[in-house]
């Protein structure tokens, strides 16, 4: 019947029901049936046939918060081969899914935006990432631009201002006008919105540059 027999402290923390509240309840207690495309019947058939099922199931907390959960279920059989129950290991991947969705949206924006996007390591000014608009504006390939530092992309007389601009970005954001330099030496003016953030433990400055061709 897929009723809950054992409910450990991690399950209490994840779902909000105590072990006493969950005991004896069907697993539909925490399955978000409105979003459950696979369905209990399909998983039951897989367990009968293969003795194991793994996949993602939409769950819901006691307070109604929706979760995305990676589930691994193993069948427990009697000596006669009859399915007696299951052991399930659930991993909450809600934040991972959310972060992945944000990354995909950013990737679309980064690839198709007309404005220049640059991610720059604050410690030494190395270009960590640049979008397609940046590659076209500066005339570098993706690999080449990652071997450059911010001052390589600036008109020489603007380079002394870089430390102050980085400092302002770290204080909450900076907006300024400057002149950038292409690979072939050509120059173009740009309006820059700069912000600082910590990504993967590294202090990074992000630049959004608007320019006229």
Backbone as JSON Lines, residues from 0, in Angstrom:
{"i":0,"aa":"X","n":[0.82,-1.22,0.0],"ca":[0.0,0.0,0.0],"c":[0.85,1.27,0.0]}
{"i":1,"aa":"X","n":[2.17,1.1,0.1],"ca":[3.09,2.24,0.13],"c":[2.77,3.2,1.27]}
{"i":2,"aa":"X","n":[2.53,2.63,2.44],"ca":[2.35,3.44,3.63],"c":[3.68,3.62,4.34]}
{"i":3,"aa":"X","n":[3.83,4.72,5.05],"ca":[5.09,5.04,5.72],"c":[5.25,4.21,6.99]}
{"i":4,"aa":"X","n":[6.38,3.52,7.1],"ca":[6.68,2.71,8.27],"c":[7.74,3.39,9.13]}
{"i":5,"aa":"X","n":[8.78,3.94,8.48],"ca":[9.88,4.58,9.19],"c":[10.1,5.98,8.63]}
{"i":6,"aa":"X","n":[10.35,6.94,9.53],"ca":[10.45,8.36,9.14],"c":[11.55,8.98,10.0]}
{"i":7,"aa":"X","n":[12.74,9.2,9.42],"ca":[13.88,9.6,10.25],"c":[13.91,11.12,10.48]}
{"i":8,"aa":"X","n":[14.83,11.61,11.34],"ca":[14.89,13.05,11.62],"c":[15.12,13.92,10.39]}
{"i":9,"aa":"X","n":[15.86,13.41,9.41],"ca":[16.08,14.19,8.19],"c":[14.76,14.39,7.45]}
{"i":10,"aa":"X","n":[13.91,13.37,7.45],"ca":[12.59,13.5,6.82],"c":[11.73,14.5,7.57]}
{"i":11,"aa":"X","n":[11.81,14.48,8.9],"ca":[11.06,15.46,9.7],"c":[11.47,16.88,9.33]}
{"i":12,"aa":"X","n":[12.78,17.09,9.2],"ca":[13.3,18.42,8.87],"c":[12.9,18.84,7.46]}
{"i":13,"aa":"X","n":[12.96,17.91,6.52],"ca":[12.67,18.23,5.12],"c":[11.19,18.5,4.88]}
{"i":14,"aa":"X","n":[10.34,17.66,5.47],"ca":[8.91,17.71,5.14],"c":[8.04,18.4,6.19]}
{"i":15,"aa":"X","n":[8.49,18.45,7.44],"ca":[7.72,19.16,8.45],"c":[6.81,18.3,9.3]}
{"i":16,"aa":"X","n":[6.57,17.06,8.9],"ca":[5.77,16.15,9.73],"c":[6.69,15.4,10.69]}
{"i":17,"aa":"X","n":[6.25,15.19,11.91],"ca":[7.01,14.38,12.85],"c":[6.87,12.91,12.48]}
{"i":18,"aa":"X","n":[7.74,12.08,13.06],"ca":[7.65,10.63,12.8],"c":[6.3,10.09,13.22]}
{"i":19,"aa":"X","n":[5.77,10.58,14.34],"ca":[4.46,10.12,14.83],"c":[3.34,10.5,13.87]}
{"i":20,"aa":"X","n":[3.44,11.7,13.3],"ca":[2.42,12.16,12.35],"c":[2.49,11.38,11.04]}
{"i":21,"aa":"X","n":[3.71,11.04,10.6],"ca":[3.87,10.39,9.3],"c":[3.59,8.89,9.34]}
{"i":22,"aa":"X","n":[3.81,8.25,10.49],"ca":[3.68,6.79,10.59],"c":[2.29,6.33,10.16]}
{"i":23,"aa":"X","n":[2.28,5.36,9.24],"ca":[1.02,4.79,8.78],"c":[0.35,5.55,7.66]}
{"i":24,"aa":"X","n":[0.85,6.75,7.35],"ca":[0.26,7.54,6.27],"c":[0.73,7.04,4.91]}
{"i":25,"aa":"X","n":[-0.08,7.17,3.87],"ca":[0.37,6.82,2.52],"c":[1.4,7.83,2.04]}
{"i":26,"aa":"X","n":[2.26,7.42,1.11],"ca":[3.29,8.34,0.65],"c":[2.71,9.51,-0.13]}
{"i":27,"aa":"X","n":[1.45,9.4,-0.49],"ca":[0.8,10.55,-1.13],"c":[0.68,11.72,-0.15]}
{"i":28,"aa":"X","n":[1.01,11.49,1.13],"ca":[1.04,12.56,2.11],"c":[1.94,13.7,1.63]}
{"i":29,"aa":"X","n":[3.09,13.35,1.03],"ca":[4.06,14.38,0.65],"c":[4.34,14.42,-0.85]}
{"i":30,"aa":"X","n":[3.64,13.62,-1.65],"ca":[3.8,13.67,-3.11],"c":[2.87,14.74,-3.67]}
{"i":31,"aa":"X","n":[3.42,15.64,-4.44],"ca":[2.64,16.7,-5.08],"c":[1.96,16.08,-6.3]}
{"i":32,"aa":"X","n":[0.79,15.53,-6.09],"ca":[0.15,14.73,-7.14],"c":[-0.21,15.56,-8.37]}
{"i":33,"aa":"X","n":[-0.43,16.84,-8.19],"ca":[-0.77,17.69,-9.34],"c":[0.4,17.8,-10.31]}
{"i":34,"aa":"X","n":[1.65,17.64,-9.81],"ca":[2.84,17.76,-10.67],"c":[3.5,16.42,-10.95]}
{"i":35,"aa":"X","n":[2.98,15.36,-10.38],"ca":[3.63,14.05,-10.48],"c":[3.32,13.38,-11.8]}
{"i":36,"aa":"X","n":[4.17,13.62,-12.78],"ca":[3.92,13.07,-14.11],"c":[4.06,11.56,-14.19]}
{"i":37,"aa":"X","n":[5.04,11.0,-13.46],"ca":[5.27,9.56,-13.52],"c":[4.12,8.8,-12.9]}
{"i":38,"aa":"X","n":[3.73,9.19,-11.72],"ca":[2.6,8.55,-11.07],"c":[3.01,7.32,-10.29]}
{"i":39,"aa":"X","n":[2.28,7.09,-9.2],"ca":[2.57,5.97,-8.32],"c":[2.45,4.63,-9.03]}
{"i":40,"aa":"X","n":[1.47,4.48,-9.92],"ca":[1.26,3.21,-10.6],"c":[2.46,2.83,-11.47]}
{"i":41,"aa":"X","n":[3.06,3.81,-12.13],"ca":[4.21,3.55,-12.99],"c":[5.4,3.12,-12.15]}
{"i":42,"aa":"X","n":[5.62,3.79,-11.01],"ca":[6.74,3.42,-10.14],"c":[6.53,2.04,-9.53]}
{"i":43,"aa":"X","n":[5.29,1.73,-9.19],"ca":[5.0,0.41,-8.64],"c":[5.33,-0.68,-9.66]}
{"i":44,"aa":"X","n":[4.98,-0.44,-10.94],"ca":[5.26,-1.42,-12.0],"c":[6.76,-1.61,-12.18]}
{"i":45,"aa":"X","n":[7.53,-0.49,-12.1],"ca":[8.98,-0.57,-12.25],"c":[9.59,-1.37,-11.1]}
{"i":46,"aa":"X","n":[9.1,-1.18,-9.9],"ca":[9.61,-1.91,-8.74],"c":[9.3,-3.4,-8.86]}
{"i":47,"aa":"X","n":[8.12,-3.72,-9.36],"ca":[7.76,-5.13,-9.55],"c":[8.65,-5.79,-10.58]}
{"i":48,"aa":"X","n":[8.96,-5.06,-11.65],"ca":[9.73,-5.63,-12.76],"c":[11.23,-5.65,-12.49]}
{"i":49,"aa":"X","n":[11.76,-4.57,-11.96],"ca":[13.21,-4.44,-11.83],"c":[13.71,-4.4,-10.4]}
{"i":50,"aa":"X","n":[12.82,-4.16,-9.47],"ca":[13.21,-4.11,-8.06],"c":[13.86,-2.79,-7.66]}
{"i":51,"aa":"X","n":[13.87,-1.83,-8.58],"ca":[14.53,-0.55,-8.29],"c":[13.94,0.52,-9.18]}
{"i":52,"aa":"X","n":[13.84,1.73,-8.63],"ca":[13.42,2.88,-9.42],"c":[14.15,4.11,-8.93]}
{"i":53,"aa":"X","n":[14.57,4.95,-9.86],"ca":[15.22,6.2,-9.49],"c":[14.74,7.3,-10.42]}
{"i":54,"aa":"X","n":[14.47,8.45,-9.84],"ca":[14.03,9.58,-10.64],"c":[13.66,10.75,-9.77]}
{"i":55,"aa":"X","n":[13.08,11.74,-10.41],"ca":[12.7,12.96,-9.69],"c":[11.19,12.98,-9.49]}
{"i":56,"aa":"X","n":[10.79,13.28,-8.25],"ca":[9.37,13.33,-7.93],"c":[9.08,14.68,-7.26]}
{"i":57,"aa":"X","n":[8.01,15.36,-7.69],"ca":[7.64,16.6,-7.02],"c":[6.97,16.3,-5.68]}
{"i":58,"aa":"X","n":[7.54,16.82,-4.61],"ca":[6.99,16.61,-3.27],"c":[6.47,17.93,-2.72]}
{"i":59,"aa":"X","n":[5.82,17.86,-1.58],"ca":[5.29,19.06,-0.94],"c":[5.47,18.93,0.57]}
{"i":60,"aa":"X","n":[5.87,20.01,1.21],"ca":[6.03,20.03,2.66],"c":[4.66,20.17,3.35]}
{"i":61,"aa":"X","n":[4.69,19.95,4.66],"ca":[3.48,20.12,5.46],"c":[2.92,21.53,5.34]}
{"i":62,"aa":"X","n":[3.8,22.53,5.21],"ca":[3.36,23.92,5.12],"c":[2.98,24.33,3.7]}
{"i":63,"aa":"X","n":[2.99,23.37,2.76],"ca":[2.57,23.65,1.4],"c":[3.68,24.04,0.44]}
{"i":64,"aa":"X","n":[4.91,24.2,0.94],"ca":[6.03,24.56,0.08],"c":[6.36,23.39,-0.84]}
{"i":65,"aa":"X","n":[6.51,23.67,-2.12],"ca":[6.8,22.62,-3.09],"c":[8.29,22.32,-3.14]}
{"i":66,"aa":"X","n":[8.62,21.04,-3.3],"ca":[10.0,20.59,-3.36],"c":[10.23,19.78,-4.63]}
{"i":67,"aa":"X","n":[11.46,19.79,-5.11],"ca":[11.9,18.85,-6.14],"c":[12.84,17.86,-5.47]}
{"i":68,"aa":"X","n":[12.53,16.58,-5.57],"ca":[13.26,15.57,-4.8],"c":[13.75,14.44,-5.71]}
{"i":69,"aa":"X","n":[15.05,14.13,-5.59],"ca":[15.63,12.97,-6.29],"c":[15.41,11.75,-5.4]}
{"i":70,"aa":"X","n":[14.74,10.75,-5.94],"ca":[14.32,9.59,-5.14],"c":[14.93,8.31,-5.71]}
{"i":71,"aa":"X","n":[15.49,7.5,-4.82],"ca":[15.96,6.16,-5.17],"c":[15.18,5.16,-4.32]}
{"i":72,"aa":"X","n":[14.46,4.26,-4.97],"ca":[13.6,3.31,-4.27],"c":[14.04,1.89,-4.59]}
{"i":73,"aa":"X","n":[14.24,1.09,-3.56],"ca":[14.62,-0.31,-3.72],"c":[13.53,-1.2,-3.13]}
{"i":74,"aa":"X","n":[13.16,-2.24,-3.87],"ca":[12.11,-3.14,-3.41],"c":[12.64,-4.09,-2.33]}
{"i":75,"aa":"X","n":[11.81,-4.39,-1.36],"ca":[12.1,-5.4,-0.33],"c":[11.15,-6.56,-0.57]}
{"i":76,"aa":"X","n":[11.71,-7.75,-0.83],"ca":[10.89,-8.91,-1.19],"c":[11.0,-10.0,-0.14]}
{"i":77,"aa":"X","n":[9.93,-10.8,-0.06],"ca":[9.94,-11.96,0.8],"c":[10.64,-13.13,0.13]}
{"i":78,"aa":"X","n":[10.74,-14.23,0.83],"ca":[11.41,-15.42,0.28],"c":[10.7,-15.93,-0.97]}
{"i":79,"aa":"X","n":[9.42,-15.67,-1.05],"ca":[8.66,-16.11,-2.21],"c":[8.7,-15.1,-3.37]}
{"i":80,"aa":"X","n":[9.48,-14.04,-3.2],"ca":[9.61,-13.03,-4.25],"c":[8.54,-11.97,-4.23]}
{"i":81,"aa":"X","n":[7.61,-12.08,-3.3],"ca":[6.52,-11.11,-3.24],"c":[7.04,-9.77,-2.69]}
{"i":82,"aa":"X","n":[6.55,-8.69,-3.28],"ca":[6.95,-7.35,-2.86],"c":[6.34,-7.04,-1.49]}
{"i":83,"aa":"X","n":[7.2,-6.88,-0.49],"ca":[6.74,-6.61,0.87],"c":[6.75,-5.11,1.2]}
{"i":84,"aa":"X","n":[7.67,-4.41,0.61],"ca":[7.77,-2.99,0.9],"c":[8.91,-2.37,0.11]}
{"i":85,"aa":"X","n":[9.26,-1.16,0.46],"ca":[10.33,-0.46,-0.24],"c":[11.18,0.33,0.76]}
{"i":86,"aa":"X","n":[12.41,0.58,0.35],"ca":[13.29,1.51,1.08],"c":[13.59,2.66,0.13]}
{"i":87,"aa":"X","n":[13.3,3.87,0.57],"ca":[13.48,5.04,-0.29],"c":[14.51,6.0,0.31]}
{"i":88,"aa":"X","n":[15.38,6.5,-0.53],"ca":[16.33,7.54,-0.15],"c":[15.96,8.78,-0.95]}
{"i":89,"aa":"X","n":[15.59,9.85,-0.24],"ca":[15.14,11.08,-0.88],"c":[16.16,12.19,-0.68]}
{"i":90,"aa":"X","n":[16.46,12.91,-1.74],"ca":[17.4,14.03,-1.67],"c":[16.71,15.29,-2.22]}
{"i":91,"aa":"X","n":[16.6,16.3,-1.37],"ca":[15.97,17.55,-1.77],"c":[16.91,18.31,-2.72]}
{"i":92,"aa":"X","n":[16.48,18.48,-3.97],"ca":[17.31,19.18,-4.97],"c":[16.65,20.48,-5.42]}
{"i":93,"aa":"X","n":[15.74,21.0,-4.59],"ca":[14.99,22.2,-4.96],"c":[15.91,23.36,-5.28]}
{"i":94,"aa":"X","n":[16.88,23.63,-4.39],"ca":[17.78,24.76,-4.6],"c":[18.68,24.55,-5.81]}
{"i":95,"aa":"X","n":[19.1,23.3,-6.02],"ca":[19.92,23.0,-7.2],"c":[19.14,23.27,-8.48]}
{"i":96,"aa":"X","n":[17.86,22.87,-8.5],"ca":[17.02,23.09,-9.67],"c":[16.8,24.59,-9.89]}
{"i":97,"aa":"X","n":[16.58,25.31,-8.79],"ca":[16.36,26.75,-8.91],"c":[17.61,27.44,-9.44]}
{"i":98,"aa":"X","n":[18.76,27.04,-8.91],"ca":[20.02,27.64,-9.38],"c":[20.26,27.31,-10.85]}
{"i":99,"aa":"X","n":[19.92,26.09,-11.24],"ca":[20.1,25.68,-12.64],"c":[19.2,26.5,-13.56]}
{"i":100,"aa":"X","n":[17.97,26.75,-13.11],"ca":[17.04,27.54,-13.92],"c":[17.56,28.97,-14.08]}
{"i":101,"aa":"X","n":[18.09,29.54,-12.98],"ca":[18.65,30.88,-13.05],"c":[19.84,30.91,-14.01]}
{"i":102,"aa":"X","n":[20.68,29.87,-13.93],"ca":[21.84,29.79,-14.81],"c":[21.43,29.71,-16.27]}
{"i":103,"aa":"X","n":[20.38,28.94,-16.56],"ca":[19.92,28.83,-17.95],"c":[19.38,30.16,-18.45]}
{"i":104,"aa":"X","n":[18.62,30.86,-17.59],"ca":[18.11,32.17,-18.0],"c":[19.25,33.14,-18.24]}
{"i":105,"aa":"X","n":[20.23,33.12,-17.34],"ca":[21.38,34.0,-17.52],"c":[22.12,33.66,-18.81]}
{"i":106,"aa":"X","n":[22.25,32.37,-19.09],"ca":[22.97,31.94,-20.29],"c":[22.29,32.47,-21.55]}
{"i":107,"aa":"X","n":[20.95,32.41,-21.57],"ca":[20.22,32.94,-22.73],"c":[20.44,34.44,-22.86]}
{"i":108,"aa":"X","n":[20.38,35.14,-21.72],"ca":[20.6,36.58,-21.75],"c":[22.01,36.9,-22.19]}
{"i":109,"aa":"X","n":[22.97,36.18,-21.63],"ca":[24.38,36.43,-21.92],"c":[24.69,36.21,-23.4]}
{"i":110,"aa":"X","n":[24.09,35.17,-23.98],"ca":[24.41,34.81,-25.35],"c":[23.74,35.73,-26.37]}
{"i":111,"aa":"X","n":[22.55,36.24,-26.02],"ca":[21.77,36.95,-27.03],"c":[21.67,38.45,-26.8]}
{"i":112,"aa":"X","n":[22.18,38.93,-25.66],"ca":[22.1,40.37,-25.39],"c":[23.02,41.14,-26.33]}
{"i":113,"aa":"X","n":[22.59,42.35,-26.7],"ca":[23.42,43.2,-27.54],"c":[24.52,43.85,-26.73]}
{"i":114,"aa":"X","n":[24.26,44.12,-25.44],"ca":[25.25,44.76,-24.58],"c":[26.36,43.79,-24.19]}
{"i":115,"aa":"X","n":[27.49,44.36,-23.82],"ca":[28.66,43.58,-23.43],"c":[28.54,43.16,-21.97]}
{"i":116,"aa":"X","n":[28.71,41.87,-21.7],"ca":[28.78,41.36,-20.34],"c":[30.19,40.82,-20.09]}
{"i":117,"aa":"X","n":[30.8,41.26,-19.01],"ca":[32.12,40.76,-18.61],"c":[32.08,40.35,-17.15]}
{"i":118,"aa":"X","n":[32.7,39.21,-16.83],"ca":[32.95,38.82,-15.45],"c":[34.46,38.89,-15.24]}
{"i":119,"aa":"X","n":[34.87,39.62,-14.2],"ca":[36.28,39.95,-14.01],"c":[36.7,39.57,-12.6]}
{"i":120,"aa":"X","n":[37.84,38.89,-12.47],"ca":[38.38,38.57,-11.15],"c":[38.93,39.84,-10.53]}
{"i":121,"aa":"X","n":[38.4,40.2,-9.36],"ca":[38.81,41.46,-8.72],"c":[40.28,41.46,-8.36]}
{"i":122,"aa":"X","n":[40.81,40.32,-7.92],"ca":[42.18,40.26,-7.42],"c":[43.21,40.72,-8.44]}
{"i":123,"aa":"X","n":[43.02,40.33,-9.71],"ca":[44.05,40.67,-10.71],"c":[43.48,41.22,-12.02]}
{"i":124,"aa":"X","n":[42.16,41.38,-12.11],"ca":[41.57,41.96,-13.31],"c":[41.41,40.99,-14.47]}
{"i":125,"aa":"X","n":[41.66,39.69,-14.25],"ca":[41.54,38.71,-15.32],"c":[40.08,38.58,-15.77]}
{"i":126,"aa":"X","n":[39.87,38.52,-17.08],"ca":[38.54,38.29,-17.64],"c":[38.18,36.81,-17.46]}
{"i":127,"aa":"X","n":[37.14,36.54,-16.71],"ca":[36.72,35.16,-16.46],"c":[35.71,34.67,-17.49]}
{"i":128,"aa":"X","n":[34.85,35.57,-17.92],"ca":[33.8,35.17,-18.86],"c":[33.35,36.4,-19.64]}
{"i":129,"aa":"X","n":[32.97,36.2,-20.9],"ca":[32.48,37.29,-21.74],"c":[31.41,36.74,-22.67]}
{"i":130,"aa":"X","n":[30.4,37.54,-22.93],"ca":[29.34,37.06,-23.82],"c":[29.7,37.3,-25.29]}
{"i":131,"aa":"X","n":[28.82,36.85,-26.18],"ca":[29.09,36.93,-27.61],"c":[29.24,38.37,-28.07]}
{"i":132,"aa":"X","n":[28.42,39.27,-27.49],"ca":[28.52,40.67,-27.86],"c":[29.9,41.23,-27.53]}
{"i":133,"aa":"X","n":[30.47,40.79,-26.41],"ca":[31.81,41.24,-26.02],"c":[32.86,40.73,-27.0]}
{"i":134,"aa":"X","n":[32.75,39.47,-27.37],"ca":[33.72,38.9,-28.31],"c":[33.7,39.65,-29.63]}
{"i":135,"aa":"X","n":[32.49,39.98,-30.09],"ca":[32.38,40.7,-31.36],"c":[32.9,42.13,-31.23]}
{"i":136,"aa":"X","n":[32.63,42.77,-30.09],"ca":[33.05,44.17,-29.92],"c":[34.56,44.29,-29.81]}
{"i":137,"aa":"X","n":[35.19,43.37,-29.08],"ca":[36.64,43.47,-28.85],"c":[37.46,42.75,-29.91]}
{"i":138,"aa":"X","n":[36.85,41.8,-30.61],"ca":[37.56,41.1,-31.67],"c":[38.37,39.9,-31.22]}
{"i":139,"aa":"X","n":[38.07,39.38,-30.02],"ca":[38.78,38.2,-29.5],"c":[37.88,36.97,-29.57]}
{"i":140,"aa":"X","n":[38.5,35.79,-29.55],"ca":[37.75,34.55,-29.34],"c":[37.53,34.4,-27.83]}
{"i":141,"aa":"X","n":[36.69,33.45,-27.45],"ca":[36.41,33.23,-26.03],"c":[37.67,32.85,-25.28]}
{"i":142,"aa":"X","n":[38.49,31.99,-25.87],"ca":[39.73,31.57,-25.21],"c":[40.71,32.73,-25.11]}
{"i":143,"aa":"X","n":[40.78,33.54,-26.15],"ca":[41.73,34.66,-26.14],"c":[41.36,35.71,-25.1]}
{"i":144,"aa":"X","n":[40.06,36.0,-24.97],"ca":[39.68,37.08,-24.05],"c":[39.89,36.66,-22.59]}
{"i":145,"aa":"X","n":[39.82,35.35,-22.32],"ca":[40.07,34.86,-20.96],"c":[41.55,34.95,-20.57]}
{"i":146,"aa":"X","n":[42.39,35.2,-21.54],"ca":[43.82,35.4,-21.26],"c":[44.16,36.88,-21.11]}
{"i":147,"aa":"X","n":[43.15,37.74,-21.19],"ca":[43.36,39.18,-21.06],"c":[42.91,39.65,-19.67]}
{"i":148,"aa":"X","n":[43.43,40.82,-19.32],"ca":[42.97,41.48,-18.11],"c":[42.21,42.76,-18.49]}
{"i":149,"aa":"X","n":[41.51,43.29,-17.5],"ca":[40.64,44.43,-17.81],"c":[41.4,45.58,-18.46]}
{"i":150,"aa":"X","n":[42.61,45.84,-18.0],"ca":[43.35,46.98,-18.58],"c":[43.7,46.76,-20.05]}
{"i":151,"aa":"X","n":[43.71,45.47,-20.5],"ca":[43.97,45.2,-21.92],"c":[42.83,45.68,-22.81]}
{"i":152,"aa":"X","n":[41.64,45.83,-22.2],"ca":[40.45,46.21,-22.97],"c":[40.14,47.7,-22.84]}
{"i":153,"aa":"X","n":[41.02,48.44,-22.2],"ca":[40.78,49.86,-21.97],"c":[41.77,50.72,-22.77]}
{"i":154,"aa":"X","n":[41.31,51.9,-23.14],"ca":[42.2,52.91,-23.7],"c":[43.19,53.29,-22.61]}
{"i":155,"aa":"X","n":[44.5,53.34,-22.91],"ca":[45.53,53.5,-21.87],"c":[45.29,54.6,-20.86]}
{"i":156,"aa":"X","n":[44.78,55.73,-21.28],"ca":[44.61,56.84,-20.34],"c":[43.52,56.58,-19.31]}
{"i":157,"aa":"X","n":[42.66,55.57,-19.54],"ca":[41.58,55.26,-18.61],"c":[42.0,54.21,-17.57]}
{"i":158,"aa":"X","n":[43.15,53.57,-17.77],"ca":[43.58,52.47,-16.89],"c":[43.77,52.9,-15.44]}
{"i":159,"aa":"X","n":[44.37,54.08,-15.15],"ca":[44.55,54.47,-13.75],"c":[43.25,54.57,-12.95]}
{"i":160,"aa":"X","n":[42.12,54.74,-13.63],"ca":[40.84,54.87,-12.94],"c":[40.26,53.52,-12.51]}
{"i":161,"aa":"X","n":[40.81,52.41,-13.02],"ca":[40.22,51.09,-12.77],"c":[40.15,50.74,-11.28]}
{"i":162,"aa":"X","n":[41.21,50.91,-10.48],"ca":[41.1,50.54,-9.06],"c":[39.97,51.25,-8.33]}
{"i":163,"aa":"X","n":[39.78,52.53,-8.61],"ca":[38.7,53.27,-7.97],"c":[37.33,52.78,-8.42]}
{"i":164,"aa":"X","n":[37.21,52.42,-9.68],"ca":[35.94,51.91,-10.19],"c":[35.6,50.56,-9.57]}
{"i":165,"aa":"X","n":[36.63,49.71,-9.39],"ca":[36.42,48.42,-8.74],"c":[35.99,48.63,-7.29]}
{"i":166,"aa":"X","n":[36.65,49.57,-6.6],"ca":[36.31,49.86,-5.21],"c":[34.86,50.32,-5.1]}
{"i":167,"aa":"X","n":[34.42,51.17,-6.02],"ca":[33.05,51.65,-6.0],"c":[32.06,50.53,-6.26]}
{"i":168,"aa":"X","n":[32.42,49.64,-7.19],"ca":[31.55,48.49,-7.48],"c":[31.38,47.61,-6.25]}
{"i":169,"aa":"X","n":[32.43,47.46,-5.47],"ca":[32.38,46.61,-4.27],"c":[31.56,47.25,-3.16]}
{"i":170,"aa":"X","n":[31.39,48.57,-3.23],"ca":[30.61,49.28,-2.21],"c":[29.11,49.27,-2.5]}
{"i":171,"aa":"X","n":[28.73,48.69,-3.63],"ca":[27.3,48.62,-3.94],"c":[26.96,48.9,-5.38]}
{"i":172,"aa":"X","n":[27.97,49.14,-6.19],"ca":[27.7,49.36,-7.61],"c":[28.3,50.66,-8.1]}
{"i":173,"aa":"X","n":[28.66,50.68,-9.36],"ca":[29.28,51.87,-9.95],"c":[28.71,52.09,-11.35]}
{"i":174,"aa":"X","n":[28.61,53.33,-11.72],"ca":[28.18,53.69,-13.07],"c":[29.15,54.76,-13.59]}
{"i":175,"aa":"X","n":[29.73,54.5,-14.75],"ca":[30.69,55.47,-15.27],"c":[30.82,55.31,-16.78]}
{"i":176,"aa":"X","n":[31.42,56.3,-17.4],"ca":[31.71,56.25,-18.82],"c":[33.21,56.07,-19.0]}
{"i":177,"aa":"X","n":[33.59,55.3,-19.99],"ca":[35.01,55.07,-20.25],"c":[35.2,54.79,-21.73]}
{"i":178,"aa":"X","n":[36.43,54.5,-22.12],"ca":[36.74,54.19,-23.52],"c":[37.41,52.82,-23.56]}
{"i":179,"aa":"X","n":[36.89,51.95,-24.4],"ca":[37.43,50.6,-24.52],"c":[38.26,50.46,-25.8]}
{"i":180,"aa":"X","n":[39.08,49.44,-25.79],"ca":[40.02,49.24,-26.89],"c":[39.81,47.85,-27.5]}
{"i":181,"aa":"X","n":[39.7,47.81,-28.83],"ca":[39.56,46.54,-29.54],"c":[40.92,45.88,-29.74]}
{"i":182,"aa":"X","n":[40.87,44.64,-30.16],"ca":[42.11,43.9,-30.44],"c":[42.95,44.61,-31.49]}
{"i":183,"aa":"X","n":[42.29,45.22,-32.49],"ca":[43.03,45.89,-33.57],"c":[43.47,47.31,-33.2]}
{"i":184,"aa":"X","n":[43.22,47.7,-31.94],"ca":[43.62,49.03,-31.5],"c":[42.55,50.09,-31.61]}
{"i":185,"aa":"X","n":[41.46,49.76,-32.3],"ca":[40.36,50.71,-32.42],"c":[39.71,50.98,-31.06]}
{"i":186,"aa":"X","n":[39.14,52.17,-30.91],"ca":[38.56,52.58,-29.64],"c":[37.05,52.78,-29.78]}
{"i":187,"aa":"X","n":[36.33,52.58,-28.68],"ca":[34.9,52.89,-28.67],"c":[34.48,53.29,-27.26]}
{"i":188,"aa":"X","n":[33.58,54.29,-27.15],"ca":[33.1,54.72,-25.83],"c":[32.06,53.73,-25.29]}
{"i":189,"aa":"X","n":[31.97,53.63,-23.96],"ca":[31.0,52.72,-23.34],"c":[30.53,53.29,-22.02]}
{"i":190,"aa":"X","n":[29.25,53.07,-21.73],"ca":[28.69,53.34,-20.41],"c":[28.68,52.03,-19.64]}
{"i":191,"aa":"X","n":[29.23,52.04,-18.44],"ca":[29.44,50.81,-17.68],"c":[28.63,50.83,-16.39]}
{"i":192,"aa":"X","n":[27.9,49.74,-16.14],"ca":[27.29,49.48,-14.84],"c":[28.04,48.3,-14.24]}
{"i":193,"aa":"X","n":[28.68,48.52,-13.11],"ca":[29.54,47.49,-12.52],"c":[29.06,47.11,-11.14]}
{"i":194,"aa":"X","n":[29.09,45.81,-10.85],"ca":[28.69,45.28,-9.56],"c":[29.7,44.24,-9.11]}
{"i":195,"aa":"X","n":[29.79,44.05,-7.81],"ca":[30.72,43.06,-7.26],"c":[29.93,42.0,-6.52]}
{"i":196,"aa":"X","n":[30.38,40.74,-6.61],"ca":[29.73,39.63,-5.91],"c":[30.76,38.55,-5.65]}
{"i":197,"aa":"X","n":[30.43,37.65,-4.73],"ca":[31.28,36.5,-4.46],"c":[30.65,35.28,-5.12]}
{"i":198,"aa":"X","n":[31.35,34.71,-6.08],"ca":[30.88,33.53,-6.81],"c":[31.87,32.4,-6.62]}
{"i":199,"aa":"X","n":[31.36,31.27,-6.09],"ca":[32.23,30.12,-5.82],"c":[33.44,30.51,-4.98]}
{"i":200,"aa":"X","n":[33.21,31.38,-4.0],"ca":[34.27,31.78,-3.09],"c":[35.25,32.8,-3.64]}
{"i":201,"aa":"X","n":[34.97,33.32,-4.83],"ca":[35.89,34.26,-5.47],"c":[35.21,35.61,-5.66]}
{"i":202,"aa":"X","n":[35.93,36.68,-5.34],"ca":[35.42,38.04,-5.5],"c":[35.43,38.39,-6.99]}
{"i":203,"aa":"X","n":[34.25,38.63,-7.53],"ca":[34.11,38.84,-8.98],"c":[33.39,40.16,-9.23]}
{"i":204,"aa":"X","n":[33.87,40.9,-10.23],"ca":[33.21,42.13,-10.67],"c":[32.5,41.83,-11.98]}
{"i":205,"aa":"X","n":[31.22,42.21,-12.06],"ca":[30.5,42.01,-13.3],"c":[30.23,43.36,-13.93]}
{"i":206,"aa":"X","n":[30.53,43.47,-15.23],"ca":[30.35,44.71,-15.98],"c":[29.29,44.53,-17.07]}
{"i":207,"aa":"X","n":[28.33,45.44,-17.11],"ca":[27.41,45.54,-18.22],"c":[27.77,46.81,-18.96]}
{"i":208,"aa":"X","n":[28.19,46.67,-20.2],"ca":[28.69,47.8,-21.0],"c":[27.74,48.08,-22.15]}
{"i":209,"aa":"X","n":[27.24,49.3,-22.21],"ca":[26.4,49.75,-23.33],"c":[27.25,50.65,-24.21]}
{"i":210,"aa":"X","n":[27.22,50.38,-25.51],"ca":[28.09,51.15,-26.4],"c":[27.4,51.37,-27.73]}
{"i":211,"aa":"X","n":[27.88,52.31,-28.48],"ca":[27.41,52.6,-29.84],"c":[28.46,52.1,-30.82]}
{"i":212,"aa":"X","n":[28.0,51.35,-31.81],"ca":[28.94,50.82,-32.8],"c":[29.4,51.93,-33.74]}
